Coordinates of C-alpha atoms in Angstrom, one line a residue:
M885 CA 0.0 0.0 0.0
L886 CA 1.3 3.4 -0.9
D887 CA 2.4 5.5 2.0
R888 CA 0.5 8.8 2.4
M889 CA 3.8 10.7 3.0
M890 CA 3.8 12.9 -0.1
P891 CA 0.5 14.6 -0.9
E892 CA 2.1 17.0 -3.4
L893 CA 2.9 14.0 -5.6
D894 CA -0.6 12.7 -5.3
K895 CA -2.0 16.1 -6.3
I896 CA -0.4 15.7 -9.7
L897 CA -2.5 12.6 -10.2
I898 CA -5.6 14.2 -8.9
E899 CA -5.2 17.1 -11.3
S900 CA -5.2 14.6 -14.2
I901 CA -8.6 13.1 -13.1
S902 CA -10.3 16.3 -11.9
T903 CA -12.7 16.4 -14.9
Q904 CA -13.7 12.8 -14.2
L905 CA -14.3 13.6 -10.5
K906 CA -16.5 16.6 -11.2
S907 CA -18.5 14.8 -13.8
N908 CA -19.2 11.8 -11.7
L909 CA -20.0 13.9 -8.6
D910 CA -22.4 16.0 -10.6
S911 CA -24.1 12.9 -12.0
G912 CA -24.3 11.1 -8.7
E913 CA -22.0 8.3 -9.6
Y914 CA -19.6 9.4 -6.9
Q915 CA -21.0 10.2 -3.4
C916 CA -19.6 11.7 -0.2
H917 CA -19.7 9.8 3.1
N918 CA -18.3 10.3 6.6
N919 CA -16.4 7.9 8.9
G920 CA -15.0 8.9 12.3
G921 CA -15.5 12.6 11.5
R922 CA -13.6 12.5 8.1
P923 CA -15.2 12.5 4.7
Y924 CA -14.5 10.2 1.8
L925 CA -15.9 9.4 -1.6
T926 CA -17.4 6.2 -3.0
N927 CA -18.8 5.2 -6.4
S928 CA -22.3 3.8 -7.0
R929 CA -21.1 0.3 -6.3
G930 CA -19.9 1.3 -2.8
S931 CA -16.2 1.1 -3.6
V932 CA -13.9 3.8 -2.2
L933 CA -12.0 6.4 -4.2
C934 CA -8.3 6.6 -3.4
I935 CA -4.8 6.5 -4.7
Y936 CA -3.5 2.9 -4.4
N937 CA -0.1 1.7 -5.5
G938 CA 0.5 5.1 -7.2
E939 CA -2.7 5.0 -9.3
F940 CA -6.3 6.2 -8.9
S941 CA -8.6 3.4 -7.8
D942 CA -12.3 3.1 -7.4
E943 CA -12.4 -0.7 -6.9
L944 CA -11.5 -1.2 -3.2
D945 CA -14.0 -2.3 -0.6
Q946 CA -15.0 -0.2 2.4
I947 CA -12.8 -1.8 5.0
Q948 CA -10.9 0.4 7.4
P949 CA -7.5 0.5 5.7
Y950 CA -9.0 1.5 2.4
I951 CA -11.4 4.0 4.0
S952 CA -8.3 5.7 5.6
E953 CA -6.7 5.8 2.1
A954 CA -9.9 7.3 0.7
Q955 CA -10.0 9.9 3.5
D956 CA -6.5 11.0 2.7
F957 CA -7.5 11.2 -0.9
Y958 CA -10.4 13.5 -0.1
D959 CA -8.2 15.7 2.0
L960 CA -6.1 16.4 -1.1
L961 CA -9.0 17.4 -3.4
P962 CA -9.2 21.0 -4.5
P963 CA -11.8 23.2 -2.8
D964 CA -14.1 23.3 -5.8
I965 CA -14.4 19.5 -5.9
K966 CA -14.9 19.3 -2.1
A967 CA -17.7 21.9 -2.4
L968 CA -19.3 19.9 -5.2
A969 CA -19.1 16.7 -3.1
Q970 CA -20.7 18.3 -0.1
R971 CA -23.5 19.9 -2.2
K972 CA -24.2 16.4 -3.5
I973 CA -24.8 14.9 -0.1
T974 CA -28.4 13.7 -0.1
A975 CA -31.0 12.4 2.4
S976 CA -29.8 8.9 1.7
N977 CA -26.3 9.9 2.7
P978 CA -26.8 12.7 5.2
H979 CA -23.5 12.5 7.1
T980 CA -21.9 15.9 7.7
A981 CA -18.7 16.0 5.6
G982 CA -15.8 17.3 7.6
A983 CA -17.3 17.2 11.1
S984 CA -15.1 16.1 14.0
L985 CA -18.0 14.2 15.6
Q986 CA -19.8 11.9 13.2
T987 CA -23.5 12.8 12.9
K988 CA -26.1 10.2 13.1
C989 CA -28.8 10.1 10.4
S990 CA -32.0 8.5 9.2
V991 CA -34.2 9.1 6.2
E992 CA -37.1 9.0 8.7
T993 CA -36.6 12.1 10.7
N994 CA -38.6 14.4 13.0
P995 CA -37.0 17.7 12.1
D996 CA -39.5 20.0 13.8
A997 CA -39.2 18.8 17.5
T998 CA -38.4 21.8 19.7
Q999 CA -36.2 20.4 22.3
L1000 CA -32.5 19.9 21.3
T1001 CA -30.4 17.4 23.3
E1002 CA -27.0 18.1 24.7
T1003 CA -25.5 15.8 22.0
Q1004 CA -27.3 17.7 19.2
C1005 CA -26.0 21.0 20.5
Q1006 CA -22.5 19.6 20.6
I1007 CA -22.8 18.3 17.1
L1008 CA -24.2 21.5 15.8
K1009 CA -21.3 23.5 17.3
T1010 CA -18.9 21.2 15.5
I1011 CA -20.7 21.8 12.3
F1012 CA -20.4 25.6 12.8
D1013 CA -16.8 25.3 13.9
L1014 CA -15.7 23.2 10.9
Q1015 CA -17.9 24.1 8.0
T1016 CA -17.4 27.4 6.3
G1017 CA -20.5 29.4 5.7
V1018 CA -23.1 27.6 7.8
Y1019 CA -25.5 29.8 9.7
F1020 CA -29.0 30.4 11.1
N1021 CA -30.6 31.7 7.9
Q1022 CA -33.4 34.1 9.1
A1023 CA -34.8 34.6 5.6
C1024 CA -35.2 30.8 5.0
Q1025 CA -36.0 30.1 8.7
A1026 CA -33.5 27.2 8.4
I1027 CA -29.8 26.3 9.2
T1028 CA -28.2 26.5 5.8
S1029 CA -25.0 27.0 3.9
I1030 CA -24.3 30.5 2.6
D1031 CA -25.0 29.4 -1.0
E1032 CA -28.3 27.9 0.3
L1033 CA -27.6 24.6 -1.5
H1034 CA -28.0 22.4 1.6
C1035 CA -29.5 22.7 5.1
Y1036 CA -29.2 20.9 8.5
R1037 CA -32.2 19.5 10.3
P1038 CA -32.4 17.9 13.8
D1039 CA -33.0 14.1 13.7
N1040 CA -34.7 13.3 17.0
L1041 CA -35.1 9.6 16.2
N1042 CA -31.3 9.2 16.1
G1043 CA -30.1 12.1 18.2
G1044 CA -28.1 13.9 15.5
W1045 CA -28.6 16.0 12.4
T1046 CA -29.3 15.3 8.8
T1047 CA -28.3 17.3 5.7
S1048 CA -30.6 17.9 2.8
P1049 CA -30.4 19.8 -0.5
N1050 CA -34.0 20.9 0.0
I1051 CA -34.2 24.1 1.9
T1052 CA -37.5 24.0 3.9
P1053 CA -38.3 26.1 7.0
L1054 CA -38.0 24.6 10.4
A1055 CA -41.3 24.9 12.2
N1056 CA -39.6 25.7 15.4
F1057 CA -36.6 27.6 13.9
A1058 CA -36.7 30.4 16.5
A1059 CA -36.9 28.0 19.5
I1060 CA -34.0 25.9 18.1
E1061 CA -31.8 29.0 17.6
Q1062 CA -32.6 30.2 21.1
Q1063 CA -31.8 26.8 22.7
Y1064 CA -28.5 26.6 20.8
T1065 CA -27.5 30.1 21.7
Q1066 CA -28.3 29.5 25.4
W1067 CA -26.4 26.2 25.4
V1068 CA -23.3 27.9 23.9
E1069 CA -23.5 30.7 26.6
R1070 CA -23.7 28.1 29.4
S1071 CA -20.9 26.0 27.9
D1072 CA -18.6 29.0 27.6
A1073 CA -19.4 30.1 31.2
H1074 CA -18.8 26.6 32.5
H1075 CA -15.5 26.4 30.6
A1076 CA -14.3 29.8 32.1
S1077 CA -15.4 28.7 35.6
A1078 CA -13.6 25.3 35.3
M1079 CA -10.4 27.0 34.2
Q1080 CA -10.3 28.7 37.7
S1081 CA -11.7 25.8 39.8
P1082 CA -9.7 24.1 42.6
S1083 CA -8.2 20.6 42.4
Q1084 CA -10.8 17.8 41.8
H1085 CA -11.0 14.3 40.4
S1086 CA -12.6 13.9 37.0
A1087 CA -14.8 11.1 36.0
T1088 CA -11.8 9.2 34.7
G1089 CA -10.0 9.5 38.0
I1090 CA -7.3 12.0 36.8
T1091 CA -6.3 14.6 39.3
Q1092 CA -7.0 18.0 37.8
T1093 CA -4.5 20.8 38.0
T1094 CA -4.9 23.0 41.1
C1095 CA -5.9 26.7 40.9
H1096 CA -4.2 27.7 37.7
T1097 CA -4.4 31.2 36.5
P1098 CA -6.4 31.0 33.2
L1099 CA -4.1 31.2 30.2
P1100 CA -4.9 33.9 27.6
I1101 CA -7.2 32.6 24.9
Q1102 CA -5.3 32.3 21.6
D1103 CA -6.7 31.9 18.1
R1104 CA -5.3 29.0 16.0
E1105 CA -1.9 30.1 14.6
Y1106 CA -1.7 29.8 10.8
N1107 CA 1.2 29.5 8.4
V1108 CA 3.6 28.3 11.1
K1109 CA 7.0 27.7 9.4
S1110 CA 8.9 26.3 12.4
I1111 CA 7.8 23.9 15.1
A1112 CA 9.9 26.1 17.5
A1113 CA 6.9 28.4 17.5
V1114 CA 5.3 26.2 20.2
I1115 CA 8.1 27.1 22.7
D1116 CA 6.7 30.6 23.4
Y1117 CA 3.3 29.1 24.4
V1118 CA 4.3 26.1 26.5
T1119 CA 3.7 27.0 30.2
P1120 CA 5.6 25.3 33.0
G1121 CA 3.5 24.2 36.0
Y1122 CA 0.5 23.4 33.7
H1123 CA 1.7 19.9 32.9
P1124 CA 1.5 20.8 29.2
L1125 CA 0.8 18.0 26.7
V1126 CA 2.8 19.0 23.5
M1127 CA 1.9 17.0 20.4
F1128 CA 3.4 16.9 16.9
N1129 CA 2.1 15.2 13.7
V1130 CA 4.7 13.2 11.8
D1131 CA 3.8 13.6 8.1
Q1132 CA 4.5 17.0 6.6
T1133 CA 5.3 18.3 10.1
L1134 CA 8.4 16.4 11.4
V1135 CA 9.1 14.3 8.3
T1136 CA 8.6 14.7 4.5
L1137 CA 9.9 13.3 1.3
D1138 CA 12.4 15.1 -0.9
F1139 CA 14.5 14.3 -3.9
V1140 CA 18.1 13.9 -2.8
Y1141 CA 20.6 13.3 -5.6
G1142 CA 17.8 12.2 -7.9
Q1143 CA 16.3 9.8 -5.4
L1144 CA 13.1 10.1 -3.3
K1145 CA 14.2 10.1 0.4
R1146 CA 12.6 10.6 3.7
V1147 CA 14.0 13.7 5.5
A1148 CA 13.5 15.7 8.6
V1149 CA 11.6 18.9 7.7
E1150 CA 13.8 21.0 10.0
N1151 CA 17.4 20.4 10.9
D1152 CA 17.1 21.4 14.6
I1153 CA 14.1 19.3 15.7
E1154 CA 16.1 17.7 18.5
R1155 CA 17.2 21.1 19.8
T1156 CA 13.6 22.4 19.7
L1157 CA 12.3 19.4 21.8
Q1158 CA 15.2 19.9 24.3
R1159 CA 14.2 23.6 24.7
I1160 CA 10.6 22.6 25.4
R1161 CA 11.7 20.3 28.1
Q1162 CA 14.1 22.9 29.6
K1163 CA 11.3 25.4 29.7
A1164 CA 8.6 23.0 31.0
P1165 CA 10.2 20.0 32.8
D1166 CA 6.6 18.8 33.6
A1167 CA 5.7 18.6 29.8
H1168 CA 4.8 15.4 28.0
I1169 CA 5.9 15.5 24.4
I1170 CA 4.3 13.0 22.1
V1171 CA 3.8 12.1 18.4
L1172 CA 0.1 12.1 17.4
T1173 CA -0.2 10.6 13.9
R1174 CA -2.8 9.2 11.4
A1175 CA -0.2 6.6 10.4
T1176 CA 0.2 3.4 12.4
A1177 CA 2.7 3.6 15.3
T1178 CA 5.0 1.2 13.4
A1179 CA 4.9 3.3 10.3
A1180 CA 5.5 6.5 12.3
R1181 CA 8.6 4.9 13.9
E1182 CA 10.0 3.9 10.5
K1183 CA 9.5 7.4 9.2
L1184 CA 11.3 9.0 12.1
Q1185 CA 14.1 6.5 11.9
K1186 CA 14.6 7.1 8.2
A1187 CA 14.6 10.8 8.8
N1188 CA 17.2 10.3 11.5
I1189 CA 14.9 11.6 14.3
D1190 CA 15.4 9.7 17.5
E1191 CA 12.0 8.4 18.7
R1192 CA 13.3 8.5 22.3
L1193 CA 12.9 12.3 22.1
F1194 CA 9.2 11.6 22.6
D1195 CA 7.3 10.2 25.5
S1196 CA 5.0 8.2 23.3
I1197 CA 3.8 7.7 19.7
E1198 CA 0.0 7.7 19.6
S1199 CA -1.7 6.4 16.4
V1200 CA -5.1 7.3 15.1
A1201 CA -5.0 4.4 12.7
D1202 CA -4.2 1.8 15.4
K1203 CA -7.0 3.1 17.7
Q1204 CA -9.5 3.8 14.9
G1205 CA -10.5 7.2 16.4
T1206 CA -9.8 10.8 15.7
E1207 CA -6.9 13.0 16.9
G1208 CA -9.1 14.2 19.7
S1209 CA -10.3 10.8 20.9
V1210 CA -6.7 9.3 20.8
M1211 CA -5.4 12.4 22.7
E1212 CA -8.2 11.9 25.4
Q1213 CA -7.1 8.3 25.8
Y1214 CA -3.5 9.4 26.4
I1215 CA -4.6 12.0 28.9
E1216 CA -6.4 9.4 30.9
K1217 CA -3.1 7.6 31.4
M1218 CA -1.1 10.7 32.4
P1219 CA -0.2 10.9 36.1
E1220 CA -1.3 14.6 36.1
R1221 CA -4.1 16.0 34.0
P1222 CA -2.7 18.6 31.7
A1223 CA -4.0 22.2 32.0
Q1224 CA -2.7 23.0 28.5
V1225 CA -2.4 21.2 25.2
C1226 CA -0.2 22.4 22.3
F1227 CA -0.6 20.6 19.0
V1228 CA 1.4 21.2 15.8
G1229 CA -0.1 19.7 12.6
N1230 CA -0.3 20.3 8.9
T1231 CA -4.1 20.0 8.3
V1232 CA -7.0 22.0 9.7
E1233 CA -9.0 18.8 10.2
M1234 CA -6.4 17.5 12.7
L1235 CA -6.3 20.8 14.6
A1236 CA -10.1 21.0 14.7
N1237 CA -10.4 17.5 16.1
V1238 CA -8.0 18.3 19.0
E1239 CA -9.7 21.7 19.6
F1240 CA -13.1 20.1 19.8
T1241 CA -12.0 17.5 22.4
C1242 CA -10.1 20.1 24.5
K1243 CA -13.2 22.2 24.7
N1244 CA -15.2 19.1 25.9
L1245 CA -12.5 18.3 28.5
Q1246 CA -12.2 22.0 29.4
I1247 CA -8.5 22.1 28.8
H1248 CA -6.8 25.2 27.4
Y1249 CA -5.3 24.6 24.0
N1250 CA -2.9 26.2 21.5
T1251 CA -2.9 24.8 18.0
F1252 CA -0.5 25.6 15.1
H1253 CA -1.2 25.0 11.4
Y1254 CA 2.2 24.0 10.2
T1255 CA 3.3 24.9 6.6
G1256 CA 7.0 24.5 7.0
A1257 CA 7.1 21.4 4.7
E1258 CA 5.3 23.0 1.8
E1259 CA 8.4 24.4 0.1
I1260 CA 10.1 21.0 0.2
A1261 CA 6.9 19.3 -1.0
Q1262 CA 6.5 21.8 -3.9
R1263 CA 10.1 21.3 -4.9
A1264 CA 9.7 17.5 -4.9
S1265 CA 6.4 17.8 -6.9
E1266 CA 8.1 19.9 -9.6
Y1267 CA 10.9 17.3 -9.8
A1268 CA 8.4 14.5 -10.0
R1269 CA 6.6 16.1 -12.9
N1270 CA 9.7 15.6 -15.0
M1271 CA 9.8 11.8 -14.3
P1272 CA 7.6 8.9 -15.4
W1273 CA 4.8 8.4 -12.9
T1274 CA 5.8 4.7 -12.7
E1275 CA 9.3 5.6 -11.6
V1276 CA 8.0 8.0 -9.0
S1277 CA 5.8 5.2 -7.6
V1278 CA 8.7 2.8 -7.4
Q1279 CA 10.8 5.4 -5.5
Y1280 CA 7.7 6.3 -3.4
N1281 CA 7.5 2.7 -2.1
R1282 CA 11.2 2.5 -1.4
A1283 CA 11.5 5.7 0.6

């Protein structure tokens, strides 16, 4: 199976099939689904769309390894194709593409019930956080996208939300908007109170940090070129949990003397990690990766990054969760509950998954959208364009 280490090379292949993708999405031959909070595409036979062994495939069954490949493929699609895929979500496939918390669905819904559940409020907040241009549409009396090409309706039979291309008013639109607004206000107030509360034991038995001064709220940091940016945010005494993605954050692929090689994105990664530990001796520093733990170790080793620099390697693929759920499992094993989480990753989806879970756990977070590998990836992509794709695939598998 092809390693998902070099998205820029895969984008070359995606460009060549973009017309096919748009045509089949428009006709309904390709459909968008959601698994574990990450979208992916299938054809009318139910086979997933992905890049497999260096080639585009729509013949693989929906088993977990191939769904993961299909989700990686979806992540690399251009925005216009993703938008078309999401617009083509129908009542028979009403999962919310891109949500961190998978929405439940049914074609038999009761969309006009007034009372929202706690879970429905949490899911709706995830939709607002992760989808661009979703809002309470006063004119339509519905929750819609800005282009009004799809809407969200509460599914009280299954406790979630459905999506539909048919914009019809919610009978209790005002009540739903008021409930959600009040829930957000209570949630924010509870979060602020919890940040200042004394030591207590959580439901998992983790001792919470005692009487910390609330850290200043920070927006997600974009276009971060060095992982050393996290040093300024790590706070000693807060038992910070500092996490790094592997692919396109610590490690990437580059052409070295004409050969595709795995390399460290930055030359001073070891020094950066040492500086974090010097500043915050109580910090836990881990790898949080969508690859398997075994694959992550191999990547670090080939890039000459000592895995002993990290306290743990936590794998989303091994635990079949999201970045947020895997982080939560790790926190449950920590001797001291962290009062701060810092995460450096190269995709917005990863960051959003961590942010969502931190909000639920009432833990302060700082997230960093890392773009430091993009220049290397672009250089490698340009080099690959001048090589036969079969040769690139061979080197891809060797690296």
